[in-house]
Coordinates of C-alpha atoms in Angstrom, one line a residue:
M334 CA 97.9 56.2 87.1
I335 CA 98.5 58.2 90.2
V336 CA 97.6 56.9 93.6
C337 CA 97.6 59.4 96.5
S338 CA 97.2 58.3 100.1
F339 CA 97.5 60.1 103.4
T340 CA 99.9 59.8 106.3
V341 CA 99.2 62.3 109.1
F342 CA 101.4 63.6 111.9
S343 CA 100.2 65.9 114.6
G344 CA 102.0 68.0 117.2
V345 CA 101.0 69.0 120.7
V346 CA 102.3 72.0 122.6
S347 CA 101.5 72.4 126.3
A348 CA 99.5 75.4 127.4
Q349 CA 100.1 76.9 130.8
P350 CA 97.4 77.6 133.5
Y351 CA 96.8 81.0 135.0
T352 CA 99.7 81.6 137.5
S353 CA 101.5 84.2 139.6
P354 CA 104.2 83.8 142.3
N355 CA 101.3 83.5 144.8
Y356 CA 98.6 81.4 143.1
K357 CA 97.6 79.0 140.4
V358 CA 94.2 78.6 138.8
E359 CA 93.8 75.6 136.5
E360 CA 90.0 75.9 136.0
Y361 CA 87.3 78.3 137.2
F362 CA 83.7 79.2 136.6
F363 CA 81.2 82.0 137.3
G364 CA 77.6 80.9 137.5
S365 CA 74.7 79.9 139.6
G366 CA 76.4 76.7 140.7
G367 CA 78.5 73.8 139.5
E368 CA 81.1 71.2 140.3
I369 CA 84.6 71.2 138.6
E370 CA 85.3 67.6 139.7
S371 CA 82.8 65.1 140.9
S372 CA 83.9 61.4 141.1
S373 CA 83.6 58.0 142.7
P374 CA 85.4 54.7 142.1
N375 CA 83.0 54.2 139.2
Y376 CA 82.5 57.6 137.5
K377 CA 83.9 61.1 137.0
A378 CA 81.9 64.1 136.0
R379 CA 81.9 67.9 135.6
G380 CA 78.7 69.9 135.8
S381 CA 77.2 73.4 136.0
A382 CA 73.8 74.7 136.9
G383 CA 73.9 77.6 134.5
A384 CA 76.2 80.0 132.6
L385 CA 76.2 83.8 133.0
A386 CA 77.8 84.3 129.7
V387 CA 78.4 82.5 126.4
G388 CA 80.5 83.2 123.3
N389 CA 84.2 84.0 122.5
A390 CA 86.5 86.9 122.9
S391 CA 90.1 87.5 122.0
S392 CA 92.9 90.0 121.6
T393 CA 96.5 89.7 120.5
S394 CA 97.4 88.5 124.0
F395 CA 94.5 86.2 125.0
A396 CA 91.5 84.1 123.9
L397 CA 88.4 83.4 126.0
S398 CA 85.5 81.0 125.6
A399 CA 82.6 81.6 128.0
G400 CA 80.0 79.0 128.7
N401 CA 79.5 75.9 130.8
V402 CA 82.3 74.1 132.6
T403 CA 85.1 73.0 130.2
P404 CA 88.4 71.2 130.9
F405 CA 91.7 73.2 130.9
E406 CA 93.4 70.7 128.6
E407 CA 95.0 71.6 125.3
Y408 CA 93.9 69.3 122.4
L409 CA 94.7 68.7 118.8
E410 CA 93.2 66.1 116.6
F411 CA 94.1 65.6 112.9
A412 CA 92.6 62.8 110.9
T413 CA 91.9 61.7 107.3
T414 CA 88.3 60.7 106.4
S415 CA 88.9 59.2 103.0
G416 CA 91.3 56.6 101.5
S417 CA 93.4 56.6 98.4
V418 CA 92.8 58.8 95.4
Q419 CA 92.9 57.2 92.0
L420 CA 93.5 59.6 89.1
G421 CA 93.5 56.8 86.5
N422 CA 95.3 56.8 83.1
L423 CA 96.6 60.3 82.4
S424 CA 96.1 61.8 78.9
T425 CA 97.4 64.8 77.0
S426 CA 93.8 65.7 76.0
A427 CA 92.2 66.1 79.4
A428 CA 93.2 66.8 83.0
A429 CA 92.8 64.1 85.8
T430 CA 91.2 65.2 89.0
G431 CA 90.4 63.7 92.4
S432 CA 89.8 64.7 96.0
A433 CA 90.3 63.5 99.6
T434 CA 89.2 64.8 102.9
F435 CA 90.6 65.4 106.4
Y436 CA 89.6 67.4 109.5
V437 CA 91.4 69.3 112.2
R438 CA 89.9 69.7 115.7
S439 CA 91.6 71.7 118.4
Y440 CA 91.0 73.4 121.7
L441 CA 92.9 75.9 123.9
A442 CA 95.3 77.0 121.1
S443 CA 95.9 80.3 119.5
G444 CA 95.6 78.7 116.1
Y445 CA 97.1 76.0 114.0
V446 CA 98.7 75.4 110.6
V447 CA 98.7 72.4 108.2
Q448 CA 101.7 71.9 106.0
T449 CA 102.2 69.6 103.0
V450 CA 105.6 67.8 103.2
S451 CA 105.6 65.1 100.4
A452 CA 107.2 65.1 97.1
P453 CA 104.9 65.4 94.1
P454 CA 103.8 62.2 92.2
T455 CA 106.9 60.1 91.3
S456 CA 107.4 57.2 88.9
E457 CA 109.3 54.0 89.6
S458 CA 112.3 55.5 87.7
G459 CA 112.3 58.7 89.8
A460 CA 110.5 61.1 87.3
T461 CA 108.1 63.5 89.0
L462 CA 105.1 65.4 87.6
N463 CA 106.0 69.1 87.3
P464 CA 104.6 70.8 90.5
L465 CA 103.1 74.2 90.1
S466 CA 105.2 76.8 92.0
S467 CA 102.5 79.5 91.8
P468 CA 98.7 79.3 91.5
S469 CA 97.8 78.3 87.9
A470 CA 94.9 77.2 85.8
S471 CA 94.7 73.7 84.4
T472 CA 96.2 73.4 80.9
A473 CA 95.7 70.1 79.1
G474 CA 98.8 68.9 77.2
T475 CA 101.1 70.7 79.7
E476 CA 102.7 68.7 82.5
Q477 CA 101.3 70.0 85.8
F478 CA 100.6 68.8 89.3
G479 CA 98.8 71.0 91.9
I480 CA 96.2 71.0 94.6
N481 CA 93.9 73.5 96.3
L482 CA 91.4 73.3 99.2
V483 CA 88.3 74.9 97.7
A484 CA 85.4 74.0 95.4
N485 CA 86.3 74.1 91.7
T486 CA 84.5 74.2 88.4
S487 CA 87.4 73.8 86.0
P488 CA 88.7 71.5 84.6
A489 CA 85.8 69.7 86.4
T490 CA 83.4 70.2 89.3
F491 CA 85.3 68.8 92.2
G492 CA 86.7 69.7 95.6
A493 CA 84.9 71.7 98.4
N494 CA 85.4 74.7 100.6
P495 CA 86.4 74.2 104.2
V496 CA 83.3 73.6 106.4
A497 CA 83.2 74.5 110.1
Q498 CA 81.5 72.0 112.4
P499 CA 78.7 71.9 113.4
D500 CA 76.5 73.4 110.7
G501 CA 79.1 75.7 109.2
D502 CA 79.3 77.9 112.3
T503 CA 82.5 79.9 111.8
S504 CA 82.1 81.8 115.1
F505 CA 83.7 78.8 116.9
A506 CA 85.6 76.8 114.3
N507 CA 87.4 78.9 111.7
G508 CA 89.8 76.8 109.7
A509 CA 90.5 78.0 106.2
A510 CA 92.5 77.3 103.1
S511 CA 95.8 79.2 103.1
A512 CA 96.9 81.7 100.4
G513 CA 98.0 80.0 97.2
Y514 CA 95.5 77.2 97.9
N515 CA 92.3 79.2 98.4
T516 CA 91.4 80.3 94.9
T517 CA 88.8 78.4 92.8
N518 CA 90.3 76.8 89.6
Q519 CA 93.9 77.8 90.6
Y520 CA 96.3 75.0 91.6
K521 CA 99.7 75.0 93.3
Y522 CA 102.1 72.5 94.9
V523 CA 105.2 73.5 96.9
V524 CA 106.7 71.1 99.4
G525 CA 106.6 72.7 102.9
D526 CA 103.8 75.1 102.1
T527 CA 101.1 75.8 104.6
I528 CA 97.9 74.7 102.9
A529 CA 95.4 75.3 105.7
N530 CA 95.3 77.4 108.9
A531 CA 93.1 78.7 111.7
P532 CA 93.5 82.0 113.5
S533 CA 92.2 80.5 116.7
G534 CA 92.4 76.9 117.8
K535 CA 88.8 75.9 118.7
G536 CA 86.4 73.5 117.2
R537 CA 86.5 71.3 114.1
T538 CA 86.9 72.2 110.4
N539 CA 86.5 69.7 107.6
F540 CA 88.8 70.2 104.6
T541 CA 88.9 68.7 101.1
V542 CA 92.1 68.5 99.1
A543 CA 91.5 68.8 95.3
Y544 CA 94.2 67.1 93.2
L545 CA 95.0 68.1 89.6
A546 CA 97.3 66.3 87.1
N547 CA 98.1 67.0 83.5
I548 CA 100.8 65.5 81.2
S549 CA 102.5 66.5 78.0
S550 CA 103.6 64.5 75.0
I551 CA 107.1 64.1 76.5
T552 CA 106.1 63.2 80.1
E553 CA 107.9 60.0 81.0
A554 CA 105.6 56.9 81.0
G555 CA 105.2 54.9 84.2
L556 CA 103.1 54.5 87.4
Y557 CA 103.2 57.7 89.4
T558 CA 102.4 57.5 93.1
M559 CA 102.4 59.9 96.0
D560 CA 102.1 59.3 99.7
H561 CA 100.7 62.6 100.8
D562 CA 102.1 63.4 104.2
M563 CA 100.8 66.5 106.0
V564 CA 101.7 68.0 109.4
A565 CA 99.4 69.9 111.7
T566 CA 101.0 72.2 114.3
P567 CA 99.1 74.1 117.0
T568 CA 100.3 77.5 118.2
F569 CA 100.0 79.1 121.6

């Protein structure tokens, strides 16, 4: 039996406002009217009376989101949305599979990466299931452990492709599975690998981790467990 659970760490890096030796602009808007900061002892609000432009633009040096008033505050959120994964009793005749979900939401970043940093499933005696060092298909009867972050059809129908929120709109949120973990029915596991990334740090993407385990006739018996730690890091 293999039980996989999640422990998530996230990092925050500060972004700097627009500055020169003579000025500093933390927030601005062009429109028919609005208020950057409106407050009283009981409330605090931001508002606008219309936007002259909407959408996103970027180059190698900058990124711009046009629309209604938004705060100039960097943000990264990384959370799991499912509990433990039970792969059951492993057999030499068939693969064991399972899946778990997490999401990353960010703002005012040039992108982010998600790395996996845990050892593969390990028994009480210290034996580990053989991690796949390169993308490989499932082979029953051969000791294997691997993951990917896409929808699969072999050895079972499980997993899912990353989904931008809301409604799959990738023009705003564009998280994706990384190379080595983005091919259907191919599994890999290397400690320290980047398993997901986004070229621009805006919006939320939902991810599904698909787990695969196979054993051979000489795999050491025991209870194998894995606390799956992942690290999300924004870039600026």
